[in-house]
Short mmCIF file of N, CA, C and O in Angstrom, two decimals:
data_model
loop_
_atom_site.label_atom_id
_atom_site.label_comp_id
_atom_site.label_asym_id
_atom_site.label_seq_id
_atom_site.Cartn_x
_atom_site.Cartn_y
_atom_site.Cartn_z
N UNK A 1 14.30 -70.47 -87.62
CA UNK A 1 15.27 -71.16 -86.75
C UNK A 1 15.97 -70.04 -86.02
O UNK A 1 16.40 -68.97 -86.56
N UNK A 2 16.25 -70.24 -84.76
CA UNK A 2 17.06 -69.21 -83.94
C UNK A 2 18.14 -70.16 -83.25
O UNK A 2 17.93 -71.22 -82.79
N UNK A 3 19.30 -69.40 -82.97
CA UNK A 3 20.40 -69.95 -82.30
C UNK A 3 20.72 -69.02 -81.15
O UNK A 3 20.88 -67.90 -81.30
N UNK A 4 20.87 -69.64 -80.00
CA UNK A 4 21.14 -68.92 -78.78
C UNK A 4 22.47 -69.31 -78.22
O UNK A 4 22.73 -70.45 -78.20
N UNK A 5 23.26 -68.28 -77.79
CA UNK A 5 24.52 -68.73 -77.21
C UNK A 5 24.80 -67.95 -75.82
O UNK A 5 24.25 -66.82 -75.82
N UNK A 6 25.54 -68.51 -75.01
CA UNK A 6 25.94 -67.97 -73.76
C UNK A 6 27.48 -68.19 -73.68
O UNK A 6 27.89 -69.22 -74.05
N UNK A 7 28.10 -67.08 -73.09
CA UNK A 7 29.59 -67.29 -72.90
C UNK A 7 29.79 -66.79 -71.38
O UNK A 7 29.61 -65.71 -71.15
N UNK A 8 30.09 -67.83 -70.59
CA UNK A 8 30.50 -67.52 -69.12
C UNK A 8 31.93 -67.26 -68.87
O UNK A 8 32.68 -68.09 -69.42
N UNK A 9 32.28 -66.20 -68.23
CA UNK A 9 33.45 -65.88 -67.83
C UNK A 9 33.69 -66.23 -66.25
O UNK A 9 32.74 -65.43 -65.35
N UNK A 10 34.36 -67.16 -65.82
CA UNK A 10 34.35 -67.75 -64.44
C UNK A 10 35.70 -67.48 -63.78
O UNK A 10 36.71 -67.63 -64.50
N UNK A 11 35.62 -67.15 -62.48
CA UNK A 11 36.74 -67.22 -61.54
C UNK A 11 36.57 -68.35 -60.75
O UNK A 11 35.54 -68.47 -60.12
N UNK A 12 37.59 -69.37 -60.70
CA UNK A 12 37.53 -70.51 -60.04
C UNK A 12 38.06 -70.24 -58.51
O UNK A 12 38.95 -69.47 -58.51
N UNK A 13 37.44 -70.88 -57.65
CA UNK A 13 37.88 -70.74 -56.33
C UNK A 13 39.27 -71.32 -55.90
O UNK A 13 40.31 -70.97 -56.45
N UNK A 14 39.34 -72.20 -54.91
CA UNK A 14 40.57 -72.73 -54.43
C UNK A 14 41.14 -73.80 -55.55
O UNK A 14 41.09 -75.02 -55.23
N UNK A 15 41.73 -73.29 -56.54
CA UNK A 15 42.21 -74.01 -57.59
C UNK A 15 43.62 -73.68 -57.82
O UNK A 15 43.91 -72.57 -57.89
N UNK A 16 44.65 -74.73 -57.83
CA UNK A 16 46.11 -74.49 -57.82
C UNK A 16 46.82 -75.12 -59.04
O UNK A 16 47.95 -74.99 -59.25
N UNK A 17 45.94 -75.81 -59.89
CA UNK A 17 46.56 -76.56 -60.93
C UNK A 17 45.60 -76.67 -62.07
O UNK A 17 44.28 -76.51 -61.74
N UNK A 18 46.08 -76.97 -63.32
CA UNK A 18 45.08 -77.19 -64.35
C UNK A 18 44.28 -78.43 -64.18
O UNK A 18 43.16 -78.62 -64.60
N UNK A 19 44.80 -79.52 -63.53
CA UNK A 19 44.18 -80.70 -63.17
C UNK A 19 42.99 -80.38 -62.22
O UNK A 19 41.90 -80.86 -62.47
N UNK A 20 43.21 -79.66 -61.20
CA UNK A 20 42.12 -79.14 -60.35
C UNK A 20 41.09 -78.44 -61.04
O UNK A 20 39.80 -78.49 -60.79
N UNK A 21 41.52 -77.56 -61.94
CA UNK A 21 40.64 -76.68 -62.84
C UNK A 21 39.61 -77.64 -63.64
O UNK A 21 38.37 -77.50 -63.66
N UNK A 22 40.17 -78.73 -64.17
CA UNK A 22 39.48 -79.58 -65.00
C UNK A 22 38.34 -80.38 -64.09
O UNK A 22 37.20 -80.60 -64.45
N UNK A 23 38.67 -80.58 -62.83
CA UNK A 23 37.79 -81.29 -61.90
C UNK A 23 36.68 -80.41 -61.51
O UNK A 23 35.56 -80.87 -60.99
N UNK A 24 36.78 -79.09 -61.82
CA UNK A 24 35.73 -78.16 -61.49
C UNK A 24 34.88 -77.82 -62.68
O UNK A 24 33.73 -77.91 -62.63
N UNK A 25 35.51 -77.66 -63.80
CA UNK A 25 34.89 -77.17 -65.03
C UNK A 25 34.07 -78.46 -65.71
O UNK A 25 32.93 -78.13 -66.11
N UNK A 26 34.68 -79.65 -65.72
CA UNK A 26 33.97 -80.72 -66.43
C UNK A 26 32.76 -81.06 -65.81
O UNK A 26 31.68 -81.29 -66.64
N UNK A 27 32.48 -81.05 -64.53
CA UNK A 27 31.13 -81.37 -64.08
C UNK A 27 30.19 -80.28 -64.37
O UNK A 27 28.87 -80.60 -64.50
N UNK A 28 30.49 -79.08 -64.51
CA UNK A 28 29.53 -78.03 -64.81
C UNK A 28 29.22 -78.23 -66.29
O UNK A 28 27.96 -78.10 -66.66
N UNK A 29 30.06 -78.45 -67.10
CA UNK A 29 29.93 -78.66 -68.58
C UNK A 29 28.80 -79.92 -68.79
O UNK A 29 27.92 -79.79 -69.47
N UNK A 30 29.22 -81.03 -68.02
CA UNK A 30 28.51 -82.22 -68.16
C UNK A 30 26.93 -81.93 -67.64
O UNK A 30 25.99 -82.40 -68.19
N UNK A 31 26.77 -81.21 -66.58
CA UNK A 31 25.52 -80.96 -66.00
C UNK A 31 24.66 -80.03 -66.89
O UNK A 31 23.45 -80.32 -67.10
N UNK A 32 25.29 -79.03 -67.60
CA UNK A 32 24.68 -78.29 -68.57
C UNK A 32 24.08 -79.16 -69.66
O UNK A 32 22.90 -79.07 -70.14
N UNK A 33 24.90 -80.02 -70.16
CA UNK A 33 24.52 -80.84 -71.41
C UNK A 33 23.49 -81.84 -70.95
O UNK A 33 22.44 -82.04 -71.74
N UNK A 34 23.45 -82.39 -69.69
CA UNK A 34 22.59 -83.30 -69.31
C UNK A 34 21.19 -82.93 -68.89
O UNK A 34 20.11 -83.35 -69.39
N UNK A 35 21.22 -81.74 -68.16
CA UNK A 35 19.96 -81.11 -67.77
C UNK A 35 19.16 -80.37 -68.91
O UNK A 35 17.96 -80.36 -68.84
N UNK A 36 19.88 -79.74 -69.71
CA UNK A 36 19.21 -78.86 -70.68
C UNK A 36 19.42 -79.22 -72.16
O UNK A 36 18.87 -78.50 -73.10
N UNK A 37 20.06 -80.36 -72.41
CA UNK A 37 20.36 -80.67 -73.88
C UNK A 37 21.01 -79.60 -74.73
O UNK A 37 20.40 -79.47 -75.80
N UNK A 38 21.84 -79.03 -74.28
CA UNK A 38 22.57 -77.89 -74.96
C UNK A 38 23.93 -78.43 -75.30
O UNK A 38 24.53 -79.40 -74.72
N UNK A 39 24.49 -77.87 -76.39
CA UNK A 39 26.03 -77.98 -76.49
C UNK A 39 26.75 -77.03 -75.58
O UNK A 39 26.44 -75.92 -75.50
N UNK A 40 27.77 -77.71 -74.98
CA UNK A 40 28.46 -76.90 -73.91
C UNK A 40 29.90 -77.40 -73.93
O UNK A 40 30.14 -78.60 -74.03
N UNK A 41 30.89 -76.44 -73.75
CA UNK A 41 32.32 -76.76 -73.80
C UNK A 41 33.12 -75.62 -73.10
O UNK A 41 32.65 -74.53 -73.01
N UNK A 42 34.31 -76.09 -72.58
CA UNK A 42 35.23 -75.04 -72.25
C UNK A 42 35.78 -74.37 -73.42
O UNK A 42 36.38 -75.19 -74.32
N UNK A 43 35.70 -73.13 -73.62
CA UNK A 43 36.05 -72.49 -74.96
C UNK A 43 37.13 -71.51 -74.96
O UNK A 43 37.56 -70.84 -75.99
N UNK A 44 37.52 -71.25 -73.63
CA UNK A 44 38.74 -70.18 -73.59
C UNK A 44 39.44 -70.27 -72.14
O UNK A 44 38.91 -70.99 -71.28
N UNK A 45 40.57 -69.50 -72.13
CA UNK A 45 41.35 -69.59 -70.90
C UNK A 45 41.79 -70.99 -70.41
O UNK A 45 41.99 -71.15 -69.18
N UNK A 46 42.18 -71.81 -71.45
CA UNK A 46 42.45 -73.17 -70.97
C UNK A 46 43.80 -73.22 -70.40
O UNK A 46 44.23 -74.16 -69.45
N UNK A 47 44.68 -72.21 -70.57
CA UNK A 47 46.02 -72.20 -69.87
C UNK A 47 46.08 -71.55 -68.55
O UNK A 47 47.17 -71.42 -67.85
N UNK A 48 44.97 -70.92 -68.21
CA UNK A 48 44.86 -70.31 -66.85
C UNK A 48 44.26 -71.19 -65.81
O UNK A 48 43.15 -71.66 -66.09
N UNK A 49 44.91 -71.39 -64.71
CA UNK A 49 44.33 -72.47 -63.78
C UNK A 49 43.11 -71.75 -62.91
O UNK A 49 42.37 -72.54 -62.30
N UNK A 50 42.92 -70.56 -62.79
CA UNK A 50 41.87 -69.97 -61.94
C UNK A 50 40.76 -69.26 -62.87
O UNK A 50 39.90 -68.86 -62.18
N UNK A 51 40.89 -69.31 -64.10
CA UNK A 51 39.84 -68.67 -64.93
C UNK A 51 39.38 -69.76 -65.88
O UNK A 51 40.18 -70.66 -66.34
N UNK A 52 38.16 -69.67 -66.35
CA UNK A 52 37.58 -70.43 -67.32
C UNK A 52 36.54 -69.74 -68.12
O UNK A 52 35.83 -68.86 -67.64
N UNK A 53 36.33 -70.17 -69.20
CA UNK A 53 35.33 -69.60 -70.17
C UNK A 53 34.61 -70.80 -70.73
O UNK A 53 35.22 -71.67 -71.33
N UNK A 54 33.39 -70.65 -70.52
CA UNK A 54 32.38 -71.88 -70.97
C UNK A 54 31.39 -71.45 -71.89
O UNK A 54 30.79 -70.25 -71.66
N UNK A 55 31.23 -72.08 -73.07
CA UNK A 55 30.31 -71.67 -74.10
C UNK A 55 29.12 -72.53 -74.07
O UNK A 55 29.22 -73.86 -74.00
N UNK A 56 27.92 -72.11 -74.35
CA UNK A 56 26.74 -72.82 -74.41
C UNK A 56 25.99 -72.53 -75.73
O UNK A 56 25.94 -71.25 -75.96
N UNK A 57 25.44 -73.46 -76.46
CA UNK A 57 24.64 -73.18 -77.66
C UNK A 57 23.41 -73.85 -77.77
O UNK A 57 23.50 -75.17 -77.41
N UNK A 58 22.28 -73.32 -78.41
CA UNK A 58 21.10 -74.11 -78.48
C UNK A 58 20.35 -73.63 -79.58
O UNK A 58 20.44 -72.45 -79.92
N UNK A 59 19.73 -74.50 -80.42
CA UNK A 59 18.91 -74.24 -81.59
C UNK A 59 17.51 -74.50 -81.32
O UNK A 59 17.16 -75.62 -80.68
N UNK A 60 16.57 -73.56 -81.72
CA UNK A 60 15.25 -73.70 -81.50
C UNK A 60 14.39 -72.89 -82.59
O UNK A 60 14.86 -71.95 -83.12
N UNK A 61 13.17 -73.39 -82.68
CA UNK A 61 12.35 -72.67 -83.59
C UNK A 61 11.45 -71.53 -82.76
O UNK A 61 10.74 -70.83 -83.51
N UNK A 62 11.68 -71.59 -81.57
CA UNK A 62 10.81 -70.64 -80.66
C UNK A 62 11.67 -69.80 -79.83
O UNK A 62 12.44 -70.37 -78.87
N UNK A 63 11.67 -68.54 -79.91
CA UNK A 63 12.63 -67.63 -79.16
C UNK A 63 12.27 -67.76 -77.70
O UNK A 63 13.11 -67.51 -76.73
N UNK A 64 10.98 -67.97 -77.18
CA UNK A 64 10.62 -68.02 -75.82
C UNK A 64 11.30 -69.23 -75.26
O UNK A 64 11.86 -69.08 -74.12
N UNK A 65 11.13 -70.33 -75.88
CA UNK A 65 11.86 -71.51 -75.39
C UNK A 65 13.35 -71.38 -75.19
O UNK A 65 13.96 -71.77 -74.17
N UNK A 66 13.90 -70.85 -76.21
CA UNK A 66 15.43 -70.49 -76.27
C UNK A 66 15.75 -69.62 -75.11
O UNK A 66 16.74 -69.97 -74.34
N UNK A 67 15.00 -68.59 -74.84
CA UNK A 67 15.37 -67.74 -73.74
C UNK A 67 15.20 -68.42 -72.35
O UNK A 67 15.97 -68.09 -71.43
N UNK A 68 14.13 -69.10 -72.16
CA UNK A 68 13.91 -69.83 -71.10
C UNK A 68 15.02 -70.83 -70.73
O UNK A 68 15.62 -70.88 -69.48
N UNK A 69 15.52 -71.65 -71.65
CA UNK A 69 16.58 -72.59 -71.41
C UNK A 69 17.95 -71.86 -71.03
O UNK A 69 18.55 -72.23 -70.21
N UNK A 70 18.16 -70.79 -71.74
CA UNK A 70 19.35 -70.04 -71.45
C UNK A 70 19.40 -69.45 -70.15
O UNK A 70 20.34 -69.32 -69.51
N UNK A 71 18.26 -68.81 -69.70
CA UNK A 71 17.97 -68.35 -68.42
C UNK A 71 18.36 -69.39 -67.38
O UNK A 71 19.09 -69.10 -66.31
N UNK A 72 17.85 -70.71 -67.62
CA UNK A 72 18.10 -71.73 -66.63
C UNK A 72 19.61 -72.15 -66.57
O UNK A 72 20.02 -72.51 -65.48
N UNK A 73 20.19 -72.20 -67.72
CA UNK A 73 21.65 -72.37 -67.77
C UNK A 73 22.29 -71.35 -66.97
O UNK A 73 23.28 -71.77 -66.20
N UNK A 74 22.03 -70.13 -67.18
CA UNK A 74 22.71 -69.07 -66.36
C UNK A 74 22.60 -69.16 -64.98
O UNK A 74 23.43 -69.09 -64.05
N UNK A 75 21.30 -69.46 -64.59
CA UNK A 75 21.00 -69.76 -63.00
C UNK A 75 21.79 -70.95 -62.50
O UNK A 75 22.29 -70.71 -61.38
N UNK A 76 21.93 -71.87 -63.26
CA UNK A 76 22.70 -73.17 -62.86
C UNK A 76 24.08 -72.74 -62.45
O UNK A 76 24.78 -73.04 -61.50
N UNK A 77 24.67 -72.09 -63.52
CA UNK A 77 26.24 -71.61 -63.33
C UNK A 77 26.36 -70.65 -62.13
O UNK A 77 27.32 -70.87 -61.46
N UNK A 78 25.49 -69.76 -62.10
CA UNK A 78 25.55 -68.67 -61.03
C UNK A 78 25.45 -69.33 -59.72
O UNK A 78 25.91 -68.76 -58.64
N UNK A 79 24.69 -70.36 -59.56
CA UNK A 79 24.41 -71.05 -58.27
C UNK A 79 25.54 -71.98 -57.81
O UNK A 79 25.53 -72.36 -56.61
N UNK A 80 26.50 -72.27 -58.68
CA UNK A 80 27.59 -73.19 -58.24
C UNK A 80 28.51 -72.35 -57.26
O UNK A 80 29.10 -71.34 -57.55
N UNK A 81 28.65 -72.96 -56.01
CA UNK A 81 29.57 -72.28 -55.02
C UNK A 81 31.04 -72.22 -55.28
O UNK A 81 31.72 -71.44 -54.72
N UNK A 82 31.57 -73.22 -56.20
CA UNK A 82 32.95 -73.21 -56.39
C UNK A 82 33.45 -72.29 -57.42
O UNK A 82 34.57 -72.22 -57.62
N UNK A 83 32.54 -71.53 -58.01
CA UNK A 83 32.90 -70.51 -59.09
C UNK A 83 32.21 -69.35 -58.90
O UNK A 83 31.20 -69.16 -58.21
N UNK A 84 32.89 -68.21 -59.25
CA UNK A 84 32.33 -66.84 -59.24
C UNK A 84 32.18 -66.33 -60.69
O UNK A 84 32.98 -66.45 -61.57
N UNK A 85 30.77 -66.08 -61.02
CA UNK A 85 30.44 -65.63 -62.34
C UNK A 85 30.88 -64.22 -62.63
O UNK A 85 30.17 -63.42 -61.98
N UNK A 86 31.83 -63.98 -63.43
CA UNK A 86 32.24 -62.66 -63.50
C UNK A 86 31.49 -61.87 -64.63
O UNK A 86 31.14 -60.78 -64.43
N UNK A 87 31.10 -62.59 -65.72
CA UNK A 87 30.24 -62.04 -66.73
C UNK A 87 29.63 -63.09 -67.64
O UNK A 87 30.04 -64.30 -67.62
N UNK A 88 28.43 -62.68 -68.21
CA UNK A 88 27.75 -63.59 -69.12
C UNK A 88 27.47 -62.87 -70.40
O UNK A 88 26.99 -61.69 -70.35
N UNK A 89 27.71 -63.39 -71.51
CA UNK A 89 27.39 -62.87 -72.67
C UNK A 89 26.37 -63.59 -73.43
O UNK A 89 26.64 -64.74 -73.65
N UNK A 90 25.21 -62.99 -73.82
CA UNK A 90 24.12 -63.87 -74.50
C UNK A 90 23.94 -63.20 -75.80
O UNK A 90 23.90 -62.01 -76.08
N UNK A 91 23.71 -64.11 -76.80
CA UNK A 91 23.53 -63.76 -78.12
C UNK A 91 22.27 -64.52 -78.78
O UNK A 91 22.23 -65.74 -78.51
N UNK A 92 21.42 -64.04 -79.53
CA UNK A 92 20.34 -64.62 -80.15
C UNK A 92 20.49 -64.35 -81.73
O UNK A 92 20.71 -63.15 -82.01
N UNK A 93 20.60 -65.41 -82.40
CA UNK A 93 20.77 -65.24 -83.93
C UNK A 93 19.59 -65.80 -84.67
O UNK A 93 19.18 -66.90 -84.31
N UNK A 94 19.15 -64.97 -85.54
CA UNK A 94 18.06 -65.64 -86.44
C UNK A 94 18.27 -65.96 -87.85
O UNK A 94 19.53 -65.68 -88.24
N UNK A 95 17.38 -66.24 -88.67
CA UNK A 95 17.62 -66.67 -89.96
C UNK A 95 18.06 -65.45 -90.78
O UNK A 95 18.78 -65.44 -91.72
N UNK A 96 17.69 -64.27 -90.41
CA UNK A 96 17.88 -63.02 -91.20
C UNK A 96 19.34 -62.51 -90.78
O UNK A 96 19.84 -61.51 -91.50
N UNK A 97 20.00 -63.08 -89.69
CA UNK A 97 21.43 -62.42 -89.41
C UNK A 97 22.45 -62.98 -90.45
O UNK A 97 22.53 -63.90 -90.99
#
């Protein structure tokens, strides 16, 4: 069994309140969950209106499949015009970790 995680550090565009931030972040999280059947949530910087941290996790028995899905999640977030992807942290955990 393998667990793959991604942590996205995002800079939001024209956002001036936490309510506007939610209207940008929620659709991204929902699309990740719907398209790729991953667990996704806003996991940090909740009190900052122009920054967001989104976490993604996936469990699989195949590291190739895991890497492929995480790559597609990363491309989806990077392609969103309303956010700037500042950094991505990827981790793969196996049974022996």
